[in-house]
Amino acid sequence: MPLYYVLAFAIGVLLPLQTAINSNLRAQLGDSVLLATMVSFGVGALTMALLALCSGERPGLQALSQLQWWQFSGGLLGAAIVAGSILLAPRIGLAGMTALVVGGQLCASLLFDRYGFLGLAERALTTPRVLGMLLVLAGILLVNYGDRLRA
């Protein structure tokens, strides 16, 4: 189980790296957020296609026709997230953007956990979890506005 926590932390380390790379890509592509997002997702789609082919997971393709319409929205949401990060990182900085993204993720995740959203396991909204969220929200304020406190 601790390995899963390390993996989650590593993903957190990779997200601002991905955003920095994609922001650089945007600059190289004539400041086009949409083109940079398309290139990023194109490379990602090709990578995943190759991995799926090499892994032998092809039988799962038959289930595609049985999916609900909303189960395809993850890709749409992913594109919006990547495009948004490409747009925002140069304007508000990686740390400020990441803090806000993590805060949004945490608030939504606590609600999704509480109600077992989309069939996920229900997890109680306990006092320590709410306090943790409040500390993260305080951190967001400090990361984004802390320098203004020095007077």
mmCIF file of C-alpha atoms in Angstrom:
data_model
loop_
_atom_site.group_PDB
_atom_site.id
_atom_site.type_symbol
_atom_site.label_atom_id
_atom_site.label_comp_id
_atom_site.label_asym_id
_atom_site.label_seq_id
_atom_site.Cartn_x
_atom_site.Cartn_y
_atom_site.Cartn_z
ATOM 1 C CA MET A 1 0.000 0.000 0.000
ATOM 2 C CA PRO A 2 2.753 2.609 0.752
ATOM 3 C CA LEU A 3 3.947 2.179 -2.839
ATOM 4 C CA TYR A 4 0.617 3.621 -3.999
ATOM 5 C CA TYR A 5 1.245 6.741 -1.922
ATOM 6 C CA VAL A 6 4.710 7.128 -3.456
ATOM 7 C CA LEU A 7 3.218 6.691 -6.929
ATOM 8 C CA ALA A 8 0.553 9.331 -6.204
ATOM 9 C CA PHE A 9 3.252 11.736 -4.999
ATOM 10 C CA ALA A 10 5.324 11.020 -8.135
ATOM 11 C CA ILE A 11 2.313 11.845 -10.313
ATOM 12 C CA GLY A 12 2.056 15.120 -8.420
ATOM 13 C CA VAL A 13 5.700 15.830 -9.251
ATOM 14 C CA LEU A 14 5.073 15.073 -12.927
ATOM 15 C CA LEU A 15 2.064 17.388 -13.322
ATOM 16 C CA PRO A 16 3.957 20.698 -13.073
ATOM 17 C CA LEU A 17 6.712 19.212 -15.253
ATOM 18 C CA GLN A 18 4.102 18.337 -17.881
ATOM 19 C CA THR A 19 2.645 21.833 -17.616
ATOM 20 C CA ALA A 20 6.054 23.477 -18.020
ATOM 21 C CA ILE A 21 6.835 21.319 -21.057
ATOM 22 C CA ASN A 22 3.436 22.033 -22.613
ATOM 23 C CA SER A 23 3.779 25.763 -21.940
ATOM 24 C CA ASN A 24 7.138 25.727 -23.710
ATOM 25 C CA LEU A 25 5.504 23.826 -26.571
ATOM 26 C CA ARG A 26 2.809 26.515 -26.753
ATOM 27 C CA ALA A 27 5.444 29.220 -27.061
ATOM 28 C CA GLN A 28 7.207 27.314 -29.843
ATOM 29 C CA LEU A 29 3.921 26.843 -31.724
ATOM 30 C CA GLY A 30 3.083 30.508 -32.131
ATOM 31 C CA ASP A 31 1.464 30.905 -28.691
ATOM 32 C CA SER A 32 -1.326 28.478 -29.637
ATOM 33 C CA VAL A 33 -2.888 26.805 -26.597
ATOM 34 C CA LEU A 34 -5.078 24.599 -28.788
ATOM 35 C CA LEU A 35 -2.250 23.413 -31.036
ATOM 36 C CA ALA A 36 -0.018 22.661 -28.047
ATOM 37 C CA THR A 37 -2.873 20.692 -26.436
ATOM 38 C CA MET A 38 -3.437 18.771 -29.668
ATOM 39 C CA VAL A 39 0.254 17.845 -29.976
ATOM 40 C CA SER A 40 0.394 16.798 -26.320
ATOM 41 C CA PHE A 41 -2.719 14.630 -26.611
ATOM 42 C CA GLY A 42 -1.588 13.249 -29.976
ATOM 43 C CA VAL A 43 1.685 12.036 -28.484
ATOM 44 C CA GLY A 44 -0.205 10.680 -25.463
ATOM 45 C CA ALA A 45 -2.743 8.857 -27.648
ATOM 46 C CA LEU A 46 -0.007 7.274 -29.773
ATOM 47 C CA THR A 47 1.903 6.238 -26.641
ATOM 48 C CA MET A 48 -1.178 4.633 -25.106
ATOM 49 C CA ALA A 49 -2.100 2.898 -28.377
ATOM 50 C CA LEU A 50 1.364 1.340 -28.570
ATOM 51 C CA LEU A 51 1.255 0.314 -24.909
ATOM 52 C CA ALA A 52 -2.204 -1.222 -25.313
ATOM 53 C CA LEU A 53 -1.102 -3.170 -28.393
ATOM 54 C CA CYS A 54 2.060 -4.410 -26.690
ATOM 55 C CA SER A 55 0.214 -5.357 -23.502
ATOM 56 C CA GLY A 56 -2.261 -7.648 -25.194
ATOM 57 C CA GLU A 57 -5.284 -5.734 -23.891
ATOM 58 C CA ARG A 58 -6.953 -5.798 -27.307
ATOM 59 C CA PRO A 59 -9.924 -7.926 -26.186
ATOM 60 C CA GLY A 60 -11.122 -4.959 -24.115
ATOM 61 C CA LEU A 61 -11.800 -3.023 -27.334
ATOM 62 C CA GLN A 62 -14.988 -5.047 -27.840
ATOM 63 C CA ALA A 63 -16.500 -3.383 -24.758
ATOM 64 C CA LEU A 64 -16.245 0.100 -26.314
ATOM 65 C CA SER A 65 -19.627 -0.243 -27.980
ATOM 66 C CA GLN A 66 -21.278 -0.883 -24.603
ATOM 67 C CA LEU A 67 -19.998 2.228 -22.831
ATOM 68 C CA GLN A 68 -22.276 5.034 -21.711
ATOM 69 C CA TRP A 69 -21.856 8.392 -23.466
ATOM 70 C CA TRP A 70 -20.482 10.060 -20.320
ATOM 71 C CA GLN A 71 -17.729 7.444 -19.993
ATOM 72 C CA PHE A 72 -16.047 9.060 -22.998
ATOM 73 C CA SER A 73 -15.971 12.476 -21.291
ATOM 74 C CA GLY A 74 -12.693 11.739 -19.468
ATOM 75 C CA GLY A 75 -10.766 12.559 -22.625
ATOM 76 C CA LEU A 76 -12.699 15.791 -23.054
ATOM 77 C CA LEU A 77 -12.017 16.734 -19.449
ATOM 78 C CA GLY A 78 -8.355 15.815 -19.866
ATOM 79 C CA ALA A 79 -8.077 18.084 -22.898
ATOM 80 C CA ALA A 80 -9.692 20.949 -20.982
ATOM 81 C CA ILE A 81 -7.325 20.397 -18.041
ATOM 82 C CA VAL A 82 -4.221 20.356 -20.239
ATOM 83 C CA ALA A 83 -5.373 23.374 -22.275
ATOM 84 C CA GLY A 84 -6.223 25.256 -19.080
ATOM 85 C CA SER A 85 -2.836 24.531 -17.545
ATOM 86 C CA ILE A 86 -1.068 25.636 -20.746
ATOM 87 C CA LEU A 87 -3.063 28.870 -20.658
ATOM 88 C CA LEU A 88 -2.691 29.583 -16.936
ATOM 89 C CA ALA A 89 0.883 28.536 -16.032
ATOM 90 C CA PRO A 90 2.605 31.442 -17.804
ATOM 91 C CA ARG A 91 0.073 33.893 -16.375
ATOM 92 C CA ILE A 92 -0.125 32.901 -12.703
ATOM 93 C CA GLY A 93 2.966 30.709 -12.358
ATOM 94 C CA LEU A 94 3.336 26.983 -11.825
ATOM 95 C CA ALA A 95 3.179 27.117 -8.023
ATOM 96 C CA GLY A 96 0.095 29.314 -7.884
ATOM 97 C CA MET A 97 -1.701 27.326 -10.546
ATOM 98 C CA THR A 98 -0.748 23.992 -8.997
ATOM 99 C CA ALA A 99 -1.903 25.113 -5.552
ATOM 100 C CA LEU A 100 -5.271 26.138 -6.971
ATOM 101 C CA VAL A 101 -5.577 22.918 -8.981
ATOM 102 C CA VAL A 102 -4.763 20.792 -5.927
ATOM 103 C CA GLY A 103 -7.280 22.764 -3.859
ATOM 104 C CA GLY A 104 -9.980 22.235 -6.452
ATOM 105 C CA GLN A 105 -9.107 18.548 -6.684
ATOM 106 C CA LEU A 106 -9.238 18.124 -2.926
ATOM 107 C CA CYS A 107 -12.573 19.904 -2.451
ATOM 108 C CA ALA A 108 -14.213 17.951 -5.274
ATOM 109 C CA SER A 109 -12.601 14.687 -4.180
ATOM 110 C CA LEU A 110 -13.884 15.002 -0.633
ATOM 111 C CA LEU A 111 -17.415 15.445 -1.977
ATOM 112 C CA PHE A 112 -17.027 12.595 -4.465
ATOM 113 C CA ASP A 113 -15.685 10.339 -1.692
ATOM 114 C CA ARG A 114 -18.492 11.332 0.655
ATOM 115 C CA TYR A 115 -21.226 10.368 -1.805
ATOM 116 C CA GLY A 116 -19.479 7.531 -3.670
ATOM 117 C CA PHE A 117 -19.652 9.463 -6.948
ATOM 118 C CA LEU A 118 -19.846 7.268 -10.079
ATOM 119 C CA GLY A 119 -19.659 4.063 -8.064
ATOM 120 C CA LEU A 120 -16.494 4.881 -6.129
ATOM 121 C CA ALA A 121 -16.263 3.711 -2.535
ATOM 122 C CA GLU A 122 -17.902 6.032 -0.005
ATOM 123 C CA ARG A 123 -15.568 7.588 2.531
ATOM 124 C CA ALA A 124 -16.761 9.688 5.437
ATOM 125 C CA LEU A 125 -16.253 13.437 5.563
ATOM 126 C CA THR A 126 -14.513 13.470 8.939
ATOM 127 C CA THR A 127 -13.214 16.367 10.998
ATOM 128 C CA PRO A 128 -9.538 15.571 10.234
ATOM 129 C CA ARG A 129 -10.298 15.457 6.505
ATOM 130 C CA VAL A 130 -12.130 18.807 6.635
ATOM 131 C CA LEU A 131 -9.287 20.333 8.660
ATOM 132 C CA GLY A 132 -6.816 19.010 6.098
ATOM 133 C CA MET A 133 -8.826 20.672 3.335
ATOM 134 C CA LEU A 134 -8.876 23.955 5.269
ATOM 135 C CA LEU A 135 -5.092 23.785 5.711
ATOM 136 C CA VAL A 136 -4.677 23.210 1.976
ATOM 137 C CA LEU A 137 -6.938 26.191 1.274
ATOM 138 C CA ALA A 138 -4.800 28.286 3.649
ATOM 139 C CA GLY A 139 -1.738 27.070 1.734
ATOM 140 C CA ILE A 140 -3.329 28.178 -1.539
ATOM 141 C CA LEU A 141 -3.782 31.666 -0.143
ATOM 142 C CA LEU A 142 -0.188 31.772 1.097
ATOM 143 C CA VAL A 143 1.266 30.472 -2.190
ATOM 144 C CA ASN A 144 -0.756 32.936 -4.261
ATOM 145 C CA TYR A 145 -0.887 35.987 -1.980
ATOM 146 C CA GLY A 146 1.746 35.404 0.744
ATOM 147 C CA ASP A 147 4.204 37.875 -0.751
ATOM 148 C CA ARG A 148 1.629 40.641 -0.306
ATOM 149 C CA LEU A 149 1.611 39.989 3.457
ATOM 150 C CA ARG A 150 5.120 41.423 3.775
ATOM 151 C CA ALA A 151 4.599 45.088 4.349
#
